[in-house]
Short mmCIF file of C-alpha atoms and ligand atoms in Angstrom, two decimals:
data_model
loop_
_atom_site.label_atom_id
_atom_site.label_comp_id
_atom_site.label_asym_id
_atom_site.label_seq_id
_atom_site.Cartn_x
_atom_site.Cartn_y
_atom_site.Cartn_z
CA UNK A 1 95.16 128.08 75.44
CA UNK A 2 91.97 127.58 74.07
CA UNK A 3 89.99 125.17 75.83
CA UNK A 4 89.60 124.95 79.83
CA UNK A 5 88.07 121.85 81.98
CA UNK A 6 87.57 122.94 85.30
CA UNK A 7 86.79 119.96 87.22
CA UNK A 8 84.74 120.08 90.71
CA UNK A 9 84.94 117.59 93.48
CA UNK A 10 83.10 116.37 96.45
CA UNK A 11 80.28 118.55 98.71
CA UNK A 12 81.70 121.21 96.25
CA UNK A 13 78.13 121.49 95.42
CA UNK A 14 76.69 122.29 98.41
CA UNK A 15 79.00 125.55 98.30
CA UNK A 16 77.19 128.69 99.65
CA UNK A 17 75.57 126.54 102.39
CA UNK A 18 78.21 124.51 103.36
CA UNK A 19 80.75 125.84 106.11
CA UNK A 20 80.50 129.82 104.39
CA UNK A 21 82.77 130.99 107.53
CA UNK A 22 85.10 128.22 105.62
CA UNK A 23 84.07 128.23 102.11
CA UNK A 24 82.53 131.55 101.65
CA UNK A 25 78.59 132.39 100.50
CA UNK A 26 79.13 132.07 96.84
CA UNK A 27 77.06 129.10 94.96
CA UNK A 28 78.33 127.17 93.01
CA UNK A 29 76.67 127.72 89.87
CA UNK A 30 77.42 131.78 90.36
CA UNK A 31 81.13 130.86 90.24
CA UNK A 32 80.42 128.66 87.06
CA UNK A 33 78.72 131.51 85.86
CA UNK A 34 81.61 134.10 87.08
CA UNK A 35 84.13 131.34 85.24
CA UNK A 36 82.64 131.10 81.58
CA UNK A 37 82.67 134.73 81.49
CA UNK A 38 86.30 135.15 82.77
CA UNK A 39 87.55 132.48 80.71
CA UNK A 40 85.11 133.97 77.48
CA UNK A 41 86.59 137.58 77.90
CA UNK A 42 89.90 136.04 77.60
CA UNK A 43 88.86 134.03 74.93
CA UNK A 44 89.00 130.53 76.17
CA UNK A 45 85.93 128.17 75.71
CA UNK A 46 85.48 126.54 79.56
CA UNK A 47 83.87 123.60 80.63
CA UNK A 48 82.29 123.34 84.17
CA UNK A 49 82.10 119.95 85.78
CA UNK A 50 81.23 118.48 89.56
CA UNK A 51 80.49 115.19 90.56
CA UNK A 52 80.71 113.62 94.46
CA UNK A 53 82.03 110.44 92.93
CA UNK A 54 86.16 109.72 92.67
CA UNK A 55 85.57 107.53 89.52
CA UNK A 56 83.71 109.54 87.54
CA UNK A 57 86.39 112.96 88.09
CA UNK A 58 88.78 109.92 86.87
CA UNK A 59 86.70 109.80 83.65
CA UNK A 60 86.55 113.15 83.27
CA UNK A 61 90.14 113.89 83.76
CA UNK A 62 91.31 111.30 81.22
CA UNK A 63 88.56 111.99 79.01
CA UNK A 64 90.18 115.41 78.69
CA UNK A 65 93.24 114.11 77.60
CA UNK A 66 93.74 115.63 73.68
CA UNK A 67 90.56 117.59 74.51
CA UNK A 68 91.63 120.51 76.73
CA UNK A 69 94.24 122.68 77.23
CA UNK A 70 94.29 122.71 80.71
CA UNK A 71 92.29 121.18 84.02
CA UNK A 72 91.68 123.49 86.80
CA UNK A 73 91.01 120.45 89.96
CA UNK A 74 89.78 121.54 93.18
CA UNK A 75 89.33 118.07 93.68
CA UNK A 76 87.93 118.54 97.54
CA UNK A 77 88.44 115.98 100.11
CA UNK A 78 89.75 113.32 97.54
CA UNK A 79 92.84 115.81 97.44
CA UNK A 80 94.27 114.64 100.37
CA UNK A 81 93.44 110.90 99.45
CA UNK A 82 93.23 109.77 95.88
CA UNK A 83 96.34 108.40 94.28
CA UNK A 84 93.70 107.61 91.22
CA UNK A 85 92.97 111.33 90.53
CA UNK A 86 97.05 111.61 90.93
CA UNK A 87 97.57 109.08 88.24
CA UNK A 88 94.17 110.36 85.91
CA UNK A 89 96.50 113.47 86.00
CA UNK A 90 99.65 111.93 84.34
CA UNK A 91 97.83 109.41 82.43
CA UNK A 92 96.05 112.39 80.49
CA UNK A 93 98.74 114.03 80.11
CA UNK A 94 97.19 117.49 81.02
CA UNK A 95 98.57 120.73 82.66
CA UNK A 96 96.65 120.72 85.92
CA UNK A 97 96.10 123.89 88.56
CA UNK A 98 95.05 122.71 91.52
CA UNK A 99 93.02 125.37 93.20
CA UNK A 100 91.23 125.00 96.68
CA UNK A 101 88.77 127.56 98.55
CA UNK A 102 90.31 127.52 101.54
CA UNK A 103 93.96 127.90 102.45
CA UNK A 104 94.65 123.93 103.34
CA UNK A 105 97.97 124.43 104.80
CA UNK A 106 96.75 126.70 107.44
CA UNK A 107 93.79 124.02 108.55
CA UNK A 108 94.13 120.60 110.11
CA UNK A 109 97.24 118.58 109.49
CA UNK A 110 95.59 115.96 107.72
CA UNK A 111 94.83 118.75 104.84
CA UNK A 112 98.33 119.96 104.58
CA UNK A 113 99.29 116.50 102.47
CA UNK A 114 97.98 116.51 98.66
CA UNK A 115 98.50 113.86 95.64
CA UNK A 116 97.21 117.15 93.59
CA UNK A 117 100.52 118.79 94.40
CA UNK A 118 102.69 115.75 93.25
CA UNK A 119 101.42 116.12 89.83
CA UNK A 120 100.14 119.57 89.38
CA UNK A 121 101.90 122.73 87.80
CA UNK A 122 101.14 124.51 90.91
CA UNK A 123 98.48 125.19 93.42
CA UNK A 124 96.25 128.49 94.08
CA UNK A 125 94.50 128.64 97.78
CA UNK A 126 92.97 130.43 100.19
CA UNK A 127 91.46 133.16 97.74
CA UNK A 128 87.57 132.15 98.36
CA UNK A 129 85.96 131.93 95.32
CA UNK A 130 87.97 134.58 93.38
CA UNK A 131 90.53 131.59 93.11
CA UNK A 132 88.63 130.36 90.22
CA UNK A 133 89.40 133.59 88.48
CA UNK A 134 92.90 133.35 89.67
CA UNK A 135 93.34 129.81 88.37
CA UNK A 136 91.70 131.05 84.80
CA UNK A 137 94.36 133.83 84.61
CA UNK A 138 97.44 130.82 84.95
CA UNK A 139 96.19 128.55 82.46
CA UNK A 140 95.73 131.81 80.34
CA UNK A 141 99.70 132.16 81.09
CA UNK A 142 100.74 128.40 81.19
CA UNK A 143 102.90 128.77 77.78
CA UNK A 144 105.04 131.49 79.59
CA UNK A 145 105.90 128.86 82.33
CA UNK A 146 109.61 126.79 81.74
C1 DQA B 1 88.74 122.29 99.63
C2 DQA B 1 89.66 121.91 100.79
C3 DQA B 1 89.53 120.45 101.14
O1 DQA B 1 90.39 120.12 102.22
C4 DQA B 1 88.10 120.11 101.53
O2 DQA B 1 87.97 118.74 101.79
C5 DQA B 1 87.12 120.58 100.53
C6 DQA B 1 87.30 121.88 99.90
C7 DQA B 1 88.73 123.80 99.37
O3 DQA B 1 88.31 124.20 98.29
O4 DQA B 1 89.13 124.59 100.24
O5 DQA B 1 86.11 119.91 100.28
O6 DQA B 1 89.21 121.64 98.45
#
């Protein structure tokens, strides 16, 4: 493991304002910040990407493919809706964490259901912002995985 893309998606920018009863009060450039230096100390080079727009995480996601290691997606709202991102993931061929703020399955029904899941090596939620960190430490340990 020596190259990370964790991948941001929708309103995930407005963390620290948005919903922090939900979400938490943490920005979103402090966990980018908190990220690089997890994933330095462990010696993996990390890139840090958000964008509001399902086409261009599609881009990114397939762009990665040969490129990175790994893709950590907390791929927001288009989690629950975007057979696209689903099938960027397989096309690209990447192990993908899918990692959320929140814990999804104990919100509104209509959050329980992901495409992530289908396609992902597993799923971290409900850890706030220290699920970054969390996420970081399994792609560290995706080559112990069967
Ligand atoms: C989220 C959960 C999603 O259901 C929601 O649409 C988000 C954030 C999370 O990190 O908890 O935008 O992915």
């Amino acid at each position: 493991m020596s190259s990370l893309l964790i991948l941001n998606g929708p309103n995930l920018n407005m963390l620290g304002v948005r919903q922090p009863e939900i979400y938490g009060a943490t920005r979103l450039e402090d966990i980018k910040a908190n990220c690089v230096a997890h994933a330095e100390a462990l010696g993996i080079s990390c890139k840090f990407e958000q964008s509001n727009d399902e086409g261009k995480l599609v881009t990114l996601i397939q762009d990665a493919r040969g490129v990175h290691d790994a893709i950590i997606l907390n791929a927001g709202a288009y989690t629950h809706t975007s057979i696209a991102l689903m099938d960027a993931i397989i096309a690209s061929e990447v192990p993908t964490i899918e990692l959320h703020l929140s814990n999804i399955h104990a919100r509104e029904e209509f959050r329980h259901h992901s495409y992530i899941s289908r396609v992902a090596v597993g799923q971290i939620c409900g850890f706030g912002a220290k699920g970054y960190l969390l996420a970081i430490d399994a792609a560290a340990g995706l080559s112990e995985i069967p």
